[in-house]
Short mmCIF file of C-alpha atoms and ligand atoms in Angstrom, two decimals:
data_model
loop_
_atom_site.label_atom_id
_atom_site.label_comp_id
_atom_site.label_asym_id
_atom_site.label_seq_id
_atom_site.Cartn_x
_atom_site.Cartn_y
_atom_site.Cartn_z
CA MET A 1 0.00 0.04 0.04
CA ARG A 2 1.30 3.29 -0.99
CA ALA A 3 2.00 5.63 1.85
CA GLY A 4 -0.55 8.36 2.18
CA SER A 5 -3.22 6.19 0.34
CA PRO A 6 -6.54 6.76 2.13
CA ARG A 7 -8.01 3.35 1.07
CA ARG A 8 -7.01 1.46 4.19
CA LEU A 9 -8.79 4.25 6.32
CA THR A 10 -11.90 4.61 4.12
CA ALA A 11 -12.34 0.80 4.06
CA ILE A 12 -12.85 0.63 7.88
CA ALA A 13 -14.53 4.01 8.40
CA PRO A 14 -18.26 4.37 8.99
CA LYS A 15 -20.16 4.23 5.63
CA GLY A 16 -20.10 7.23 3.34
CA LEU A 17 -16.75 8.63 4.52
CA THR A 18 -14.84 8.31 1.30
CA LYS A 19 -12.49 11.27 1.40
CA VAL A 20 -9.44 11.91 3.62
CA PHE A 21 -7.53 15.01 4.51
CA TYR A 22 -4.41 14.39 6.38
CA SER A 23 -2.87 16.56 9.14
CA ASP A 24 -0.72 15.96 12.12
CA ASP A 25 -2.75 16.19 15.39
CA GLY A 26 -6.08 15.94 16.73
CA SER A 27 -6.66 19.63 17.33
CA THR A 28 -5.89 20.36 13.58
CA ALA A 29 -8.07 17.43 12.48
CA VAL A 30 -10.98 19.21 14.39
CA GLU A 31 -9.95 22.65 13.12
CA ILE A 32 -10.16 21.29 9.43
CA ALA A 33 -13.42 19.59 10.09
CA LEU A 34 -14.85 22.96 11.37
CA LYS A 35 -13.48 24.99 8.28
CA MET A 36 -14.73 22.36 5.89
CA ALA A 37 -18.13 22.49 7.46
CA PHE A 38 -18.14 26.29 7.45
CA GLN A 39 -16.91 26.45 3.75
CA TYR A 40 -19.46 23.76 2.74
CA TRP A 41 -22.35 26.16 3.30
CA GLU A 42 -20.68 29.18 1.94
CA GLN A 43 -20.13 27.18 -1.39
CA THR A 44 -23.57 25.48 -1.46
CA LYS A 45 -26.01 28.04 -0.51
CA LYS A 46 -26.63 31.47 -2.16
CA LYS A 47 -27.06 33.46 0.84
CA ASN A 48 -25.52 31.54 3.62
CA THR A 49 -26.61 32.02 7.12
CA LYS A 50 -25.20 28.73 8.64
CA LYS A 51 -22.07 30.12 10.28
CA LYS A 52 -22.35 28.82 13.98
CA PHE A 53 -21.57 25.56 15.59
CA ILE A 54 -23.47 23.59 18.27
CA ALA A 55 -21.12 21.66 20.71
CA PHE A 56 -21.77 20.01 23.92
CA THR A 57 -21.17 20.70 27.55
CA GLY A 58 -17.88 19.34 28.91
CA ALA A 59 -16.45 19.18 25.33
CA TYR A 60 -12.80 18.93 24.66
CA HIS A 61 -11.72 19.20 20.89
CA GLY A 62 -8.16 20.45 21.36
CA ASP A 63 -5.97 23.51 21.94
CA THR A 64 -6.00 25.54 18.79
CA PHE A 65 -8.55 28.48 18.55
CA GLY A 66 -11.20 26.81 16.57
CA SER A 67 -11.10 23.56 18.74
CA MET A 68 -10.95 25.74 21.83
CA SER A 69 -14.10 27.52 20.74
CA VAL A 70 -16.10 24.50 20.47
CA GLY A 71 -14.66 23.06 23.56
CA GLU A 72 -15.92 23.99 27.10
CA ILE A 73 -13.62 22.96 29.73
CA ASP A 74 -13.03 26.35 31.53
CA ILE A 75 -9.57 25.81 32.68
CA PHE A 76 -8.25 25.22 29.23
CA VAL A 77 -10.07 28.10 27.60
CA ARG A 78 -10.93 30.76 30.18
CA LYS A 79 -7.93 33.11 29.45
CA TYR A 80 -8.65 33.06 25.76
CA ARG A 81 -12.32 33.44 25.79
CA PRO A 82 -12.37 37.01 24.37
CA LEU A 83 -10.72 35.49 21.15
CA LEU A 84 -12.83 32.49 20.61
CA PHE A 85 -16.01 32.52 18.42
CA GLU A 86 -19.37 32.10 19.97
CA THR A 87 -20.73 28.40 20.07
CA LEU A 88 -24.12 27.02 21.12
CA ARG A 89 -23.99 24.58 23.88
CA ALA A 90 -26.28 21.43 24.28
CA PRO A 91 -26.27 19.37 27.26
CA TYR A 92 -24.16 16.18 27.05
CA PRO A 93 -25.53 13.15 28.94
CA TYR A 94 -23.43 13.26 32.21
CA CYS A 95 -26.02 11.08 33.82
CA TYR A 96 -24.19 11.09 37.32
CA ARG A 97 -24.66 14.97 37.33
CA CYS A 98 -27.50 15.31 35.09
CA PRO A 99 -27.60 18.89 33.60
CA LEU A 100 -31.29 18.54 33.47
CA LYS A 101 -31.58 17.05 36.96
CA MET A 102 -33.34 13.92 35.73
CA SER A 103 -32.20 10.33 35.79
CA HIS A 104 -31.50 7.84 32.98
CA PRO A 105 -33.29 5.77 31.62
CA GLY A 106 -36.40 7.20 33.09
CA CYS A 107 -35.71 10.60 31.49
CA LYS A 108 -35.76 8.90 27.91
CA THR A 109 -32.62 10.82 27.16
CA ALA A 110 -34.34 14.17 27.52
CA CYS A 111 -31.11 16.11 26.65
CA LEU A 112 -31.81 15.23 23.14
CA GLY A 113 -34.90 17.18 23.37
CA VAL A 114 -32.70 20.31 24.42
CA LEU A 115 -30.66 19.83 21.37
CA GLU A 116 -33.80 19.52 19.21
CA GLU A 117 -35.18 22.73 20.58
CA MET A 118 -31.96 24.49 19.74
CA LEU A 119 -31.79 23.06 16.31
CA ARG A 120 -35.49 23.93 15.56
CA GLU A 121 -35.08 27.48 16.78
CA ARG A 122 -31.86 28.24 15.17
CA ARG A 123 -31.32 25.82 12.25
CA GLY A 124 -30.79 28.55 9.77
CA GLU A 125 -27.66 29.50 11.50
CA ILE A 126 -26.04 26.26 12.40
CA ALA A 127 -23.23 24.84 10.01
CA ALA A 128 -22.48 21.73 12.14
CA CYS A 129 -22.96 19.99 15.36
CA VAL A 130 -19.49 18.68 17.04
CA ILE A 131 -19.62 15.82 19.21
CA GLU A 132 -17.28 13.19 21.04
CA PRO A 133 -19.01 9.83 20.25
CA GLY A 134 -19.03 7.34 22.91
CA PHE A 135 -17.56 9.16 25.76
CA GLU A 136 -16.22 12.78 26.52
CA GLY A 137 -12.63 12.22 27.58
CA ALA A 138 -11.10 15.31 29.00
CA ALA A 139 -14.43 16.13 30.83
CA GLY A 140 -13.79 12.94 33.10
CA MET A 141 -14.55 9.99 30.81
CA ILE A 142 -18.24 10.79 30.57
CA THR A 143 -19.83 7.91 28.77
CA ALA A 144 -22.94 8.51 26.93
CA PRO A 145 -25.95 6.13 27.15
CA PRO A 146 -26.83 3.89 24.24
CA GLY A 147 -29.03 5.81 21.54
CA PHE A 148 -27.61 9.29 22.39
CA LEU A 149 -25.28 9.42 19.35
CA LYS A 150 -27.91 7.93 17.13
CA GLY A 151 -30.30 10.48 18.45
CA VAL A 152 -27.76 13.31 17.52
CA ARG A 153 -27.43 11.93 14.11
CA ARG A 154 -31.12 11.71 13.55
CA LEU A 155 -31.60 15.36 14.62
CA THR A 156 -28.83 16.71 12.81
CA ARG A 157 -30.14 15.07 9.57
CA LYS A 158 -33.68 16.22 10.30
CA TYR A 159 -32.57 19.77 10.80
CA GLY A 160 -30.10 19.90 7.94
CA VAL A 161 -26.97 20.34 9.90
CA LEU A 162 -23.61 18.67 9.32
CA MET A 163 -22.33 16.34 12.11
CA ILE A 164 -18.81 16.11 13.04
CA ALA A 165 -17.62 13.42 15.01
CA ASP A 166 -14.51 13.86 17.06
CA GLU A 167 -13.07 10.47 17.57
CA VAL A 168 -9.60 11.54 18.39
CA ALA A 169 -9.70 9.75 21.61
CA ALA A 170 -12.45 7.14 20.95
CA GLY A 171 -11.15 6.03 17.56
CA PHE A 172 -9.25 2.66 16.93
CA GLY A 173 -10.59 0.28 19.30
CA ARG A 174 -10.82 2.25 22.64
CA THR A 175 -14.57 1.56 22.84
CA GLY A 176 -14.38 -1.99 21.71
CA HIS A 177 -15.44 -0.94 18.30
CA MET A 178 -13.11 0.32 15.60
CA PHE A 179 -14.88 3.60 15.97
CA ALA A 180 -17.41 4.69 18.71
CA CYS A 181 -19.87 5.54 15.74
CA ASN A 182 -19.90 2.04 14.52
CA ALA A 183 -21.49 0.96 18.03
CA GLU A 184 -24.68 2.82 17.04
CA GLY A 185 -24.52 2.41 13.13
CA VAL A 186 -23.90 6.12 12.84
CA SER A 187 -22.18 7.87 10.00
CA PRO A 188 -21.08 11.28 10.45
CA ASP A 189 -20.44 13.94 7.77
CA LEU A 190 -16.90 14.57 9.00
CA LEU A 191 -14.92 12.36 11.26
CA CYS A 192 -11.83 13.48 13.09
CA LEU A 193 -9.01 11.06 13.92
CA ALA A 194 -5.58 11.21 15.51
CA LYS A 195 -3.97 9.57 18.63
CA GLY A 196 -4.72 5.87 18.02
CA LEU A 197 -4.21 6.18 14.16
CA THR A 198 -0.54 5.34 14.62
CA GLY A 199 -0.96 3.60 17.83
CA GLY A 200 0.48 6.75 19.23
CA TYR A 201 3.90 6.34 17.73
CA LEU A 202 4.10 8.95 15.31
CA PRO A 203 2.12 12.19 14.79
CA LEU A 204 -0.57 11.73 12.03
CA ALA A 205 -4.34 12.98 11.95
CA ALA A 206 -6.94 12.61 9.38
CA THR A 207 -10.25 14.29 8.73
CA LEU A 208 -12.62 12.14 6.76
CA ALA A 209 -15.53 13.58 4.74
CA THR A 210 -18.37 12.23 2.62
CA ASP A 211 -18.63 12.74 -1.27
CA ARG A 212 -21.24 15.36 -0.69
CA VAL A 213 -18.93 17.49 1.53
CA TYR A 214 -16.03 16.83 -0.84
CA SER A 215 -17.93 17.80 -3.99
CA ALA A 216 -18.73 21.31 -2.50
CA PHE A 217 -14.98 22.14 -3.07
CA LEU A 218 -14.81 21.21 -6.68
CA GLY A 219 -14.94 23.82 -9.42
CA LYS A 220 -13.19 25.80 -11.97
CA HIS A 221 -9.68 26.95 -11.04
CA ASP A 222 -10.82 30.57 -10.89
CA GLN A 223 -13.72 29.90 -8.61
CA PHE A 224 -11.16 29.08 -5.88
CA LYS A 225 -13.41 26.72 -4.19
CA ALA A 226 -10.51 24.32 -2.89
CA PHE A 227 -9.70 23.89 0.70
CA PHE A 228 -6.87 26.19 1.27
CA HIS A 229 -5.27 24.44 4.26
CA GLY A 230 -2.05 22.83 4.36
CA HIS A 231 0.61 22.11 6.86
CA THR A 232 4.23 21.08 6.15
CA TYR A 233 3.78 17.69 7.58
CA THR A 234 0.27 17.12 5.94
CA GLY A 235 0.24 13.36 4.95
CA ASN A 236 3.75 12.78 6.29
CA PRO A 237 4.88 9.56 4.75
CA LEU A 238 6.63 8.35 7.95
CA GLY A 239 3.39 8.91 9.87
CA CYS A 240 1.38 7.03 7.19
CA VAL A 241 3.55 4.06 7.38
CA ALA A 242 3.14 3.90 11.09
CA ALA A 243 -0.46 4.06 10.68
CA ILE A 244 -0.51 1.36 8.09
CA ALA A 245 1.62 -0.91 10.28
CA ASN A 246 -0.84 -0.06 13.18
CA LEU A 247 -3.81 -1.15 10.99
CA ASP A 248 -1.92 -4.25 10.15
CA VAL A 249 -1.51 -5.19 13.83
CA PHE A 250 -5.34 -4.88 14.20
CA GLU A 251 -5.75 -7.32 11.45
CA ARG A 252 -3.01 -9.75 12.35
CA GLU A 253 -3.71 -9.81 16.00
CA ARG A 254 -7.54 -9.57 15.64
CA THR A 255 -7.29 -6.77 18.26
CA LEU A 256 -11.06 -5.93 18.34
CA ASP A 257 -12.01 -9.83 19.03
CA ALA A 258 -9.23 -9.94 21.69
CA LEU A 259 -10.60 -6.78 23.35
CA LYS A 260 -14.02 -8.35 24.11
CA GLY A 261 -12.44 -10.57 27.19
CA ARG A 262 -10.40 -7.74 28.36
CA ILE A 263 -13.22 -5.30 28.49
CA SER A 264 -15.54 -7.70 30.26
CA PHE A 265 -12.78 -8.48 32.76
CA LEU A 266 -12.16 -4.57 33.22
CA ARG A 267 -15.90 -4.45 34.09
CA GLU A 268 -15.58 -7.19 36.80
CA LEU A 269 -12.54 -5.56 38.31
CA LEU A 270 -14.20 -2.12 38.57
CA ASP A 271 -17.26 -3.67 40.30
CA ASP A 272 -14.66 -4.55 43.07
CA ILE A 273 -13.96 -0.70 43.41
CA ALA A 274 -17.41 0.49 43.08
CA ASP A 275 -18.14 -0.28 46.72
CA LEU A 276 -15.40 1.92 48.22
CA PRO A 277 -16.98 4.83 50.25
CA HIS A 278 -15.50 7.67 48.27
CA VAL A 279 -16.32 6.22 44.84
CA GLY A 280 -19.28 8.22 43.54
CA ASP A 281 -19.47 6.91 39.95
CA ILE A 282 -17.65 4.51 37.59
CA ARG A 283 -18.07 5.03 33.96
CA GLN A 284 -16.64 2.31 31.61
CA THR A 285 -17.03 2.15 27.89
CA GLY A 286 -14.77 -0.45 26.18
CA LEU A 287 -11.21 -0.33 27.48
CA VAL A 288 -11.51 2.94 29.24
CA ALA A 289 -12.96 3.91 32.62
CA GLY A 290 -13.26 6.99 34.78
CA ILE A 291 -13.55 6.58 38.56
CA GLU A 292 -15.06 9.65 40.07
CA LEU A 293 -13.97 10.37 43.76
CA VAL A 294 -16.54 12.31 45.92
CA LYS A 295 -16.20 13.52 49.47
CA ASP A 296 -19.78 12.45 50.17
CA ARG A 297 -21.27 9.69 48.31
CA ALA A 298 -24.83 10.22 49.48
CA THR A 299 -24.98 13.89 48.29
CA LYS A 300 -22.30 13.47 45.51
CA GLU A 301 -20.46 16.47 47.01
CA PRO A 302 -17.10 16.93 45.38
CA TYR A 303 -13.81 17.29 47.35
CA PRO A 304 -12.46 20.90 47.41
CA ALA A 305 -10.33 21.44 44.49
CA ASN A 306 -7.18 22.34 46.49
CA GLU A 307 -7.30 18.91 48.27
CA ARG A 308 -6.16 17.52 44.85
CA VAL A 309 -7.35 13.92 45.86
CA GLY A 310 -7.30 12.69 42.25
CA HIS A 311 -3.72 13.87 41.84
CA ARG A 312 -2.59 12.39 45.16
CA VAL A 313 -4.27 9.05 44.33
CA CYS A 314 -2.18 8.98 41.04
CA MET A 315 1.03 10.10 42.88
CA GLU A 316 0.46 7.10 45.34
CA ALA A 317 -0.10 4.71 42.50
CA ARG A 318 3.42 5.54 41.16
CA LYS A 319 4.95 4.14 44.29
CA SER A 320 3.62 0.79 43.25
CA GLY A 321 4.64 1.23 39.68
CA LEU A 322 1.40 2.27 38.10
CA MET A 323 1.24 5.25 35.93
CA ILE A 324 -2.37 6.67 35.79
CA ARG A 325 -3.80 10.16 35.49
CA PRO A 326 -6.60 12.14 37.01
CA LEU A 327 -8.97 14.49 35.46
CA GLY A 328 -9.96 16.55 38.47
CA ASP A 329 -10.94 13.95 40.93
CA THR A 330 -11.82 11.39 38.25
CA ILE A 331 -9.23 8.65 37.91
CA VAL A 332 -8.64 7.59 34.41
CA LEU A 333 -7.86 4.10 33.54
CA MET A 334 -7.05 3.94 29.86
CA PRO A 335 -4.61 0.99 29.43
CA PRO A 336 -2.96 0.02 26.16
CA LEU A 337 -5.32 -2.23 24.08
CA SER A 338 -2.62 -5.09 24.27
CA ILE A 339 -2.65 -5.25 28.11
CA LYS A 340 -2.82 -8.69 29.59
CA GLY A 341 -5.26 -10.02 32.02
CA HIS A 342 -2.76 -10.19 34.91
CA GLU A 343 -1.74 -6.68 34.12
CA LEU A 344 -5.41 -5.40 34.15
CA LYS A 345 -5.83 -7.28 37.58
CA LYS A 346 -2.60 -5.59 38.92
CA MET A 347 -3.80 -2.04 37.70
CA ALA A 348 -7.11 -2.57 39.39
CA ARG A 349 -5.57 -3.70 42.54
CA ILE A 350 -3.14 -0.89 42.79
CA THR A 351 -5.82 1.68 41.96
CA ARG A 352 -8.21 0.29 44.57
CA GLU A 353 -5.57 0.37 47.27
CA CYS A 354 -4.57 3.84 46.45
CA ILE A 355 -8.10 5.19 46.46
CA GLU A 356 -8.56 3.43 49.91
CA ARG A 357 -5.52 5.00 51.31
CA ILE A 358 -5.90 8.64 49.92
CA ALA A 359 -9.63 9.37 49.64
CA ARG A 360 -11.13 9.83 52.91
C1 PLP B 1 -6.60 14.58 22.55
C2 PLP B 1 -7.88 15.20 21.87
C3 PLP B 1 -7.88 16.16 20.97
C4 PLP B 1 -6.58 17.06 20.51
O1 PLP B 1 -5.72 16.16 20.05
P1 PLP B 1 -4.14 16.69 19.95
O2 PLP B 1 -3.47 15.65 19.16
O3 PLP B 1 -3.64 16.59 21.31
O4 PLP B 1 -4.06 17.95 19.31
C5 PLP B 1 -9.05 16.56 20.29
N1 PLP B 1 -10.20 15.88 20.61
C6 PLP B 1 -10.27 14.88 21.56
C7 PLP B 1 -11.63 14.20 21.86
C8 PLP B 1 -9.13 14.51 22.20
O5 PLP B 1 -9.15 13.43 23.23
#
């Protein structure tokens, strides 16, 4: 396979994503998707009014200005707020602390209703809706209940808005599927990939698009409809070779099949942590989990930020040879997909012991 050939990617991508634009990191992959979505409407509508984006509460899409604008995590974006473009914000299903103060599944995913309301009122203004399928990573491994993503796809279709799926974290097996979109049979209009694309070894990212989006960029030379965006390392051959080697490993080792057992074993191991007195919520999807620590389990009262409980748990774990990271007071377990059963067991044991020792 020729380096840079998109066929390996389009063969495994959700249906309809036939075109690939390469770049070098996740933020850029998102930036490109935002620009493509914006330009798509500029070039297909006579008097374009679709210039805004809808994104979700707790979203993280990267550190460049466009991706920060659609992101929400305050500590990352607060200082730059005056420079960011306005984004409409729909509630992501953080069911443990439901933004609508309801509970799943009794709520029948009422947060989709809020999104629909927004789309109904302002559809003429919305270029695209950006979402992290499967789970919101940086927000604390917030896993979306089944059906949510499908609902977002249904609504974006209904109201004529493009859907951008940011699978920079979820893509390439993390959720147990090649892409989180696959779990719900969803095909977005634009798909952002990075991190796992090369197994994390070399920087490479990709923004995939449908024929429909792609064809809006075709025209005579003097119409200048092309997508004028290019970095020095766009489609870097070494990155592409690493990505192809990584996809070969997925095939050769049947990684997705092998993951099934590891995912259910992780679920069992997490059950054993769930009963600790300061564990408020455990959220797992595929081979990723967030363990949210709280001061008071009954009221879900968080620890004061300056106690840095999550950070201290992770520092404690290092003493036993386990490197994990917190997101606030949520302990993240995101082991390599190739992790062995006994290693998972050790990871869970150390995590449990350190939480017991530190979280009081
Ligand atoms: C990490 C991440 C990004 C940014 O990717 P970089 O390669 O760090 O620029 C964007 N979106 C999501 C969901 C991520 O997890």
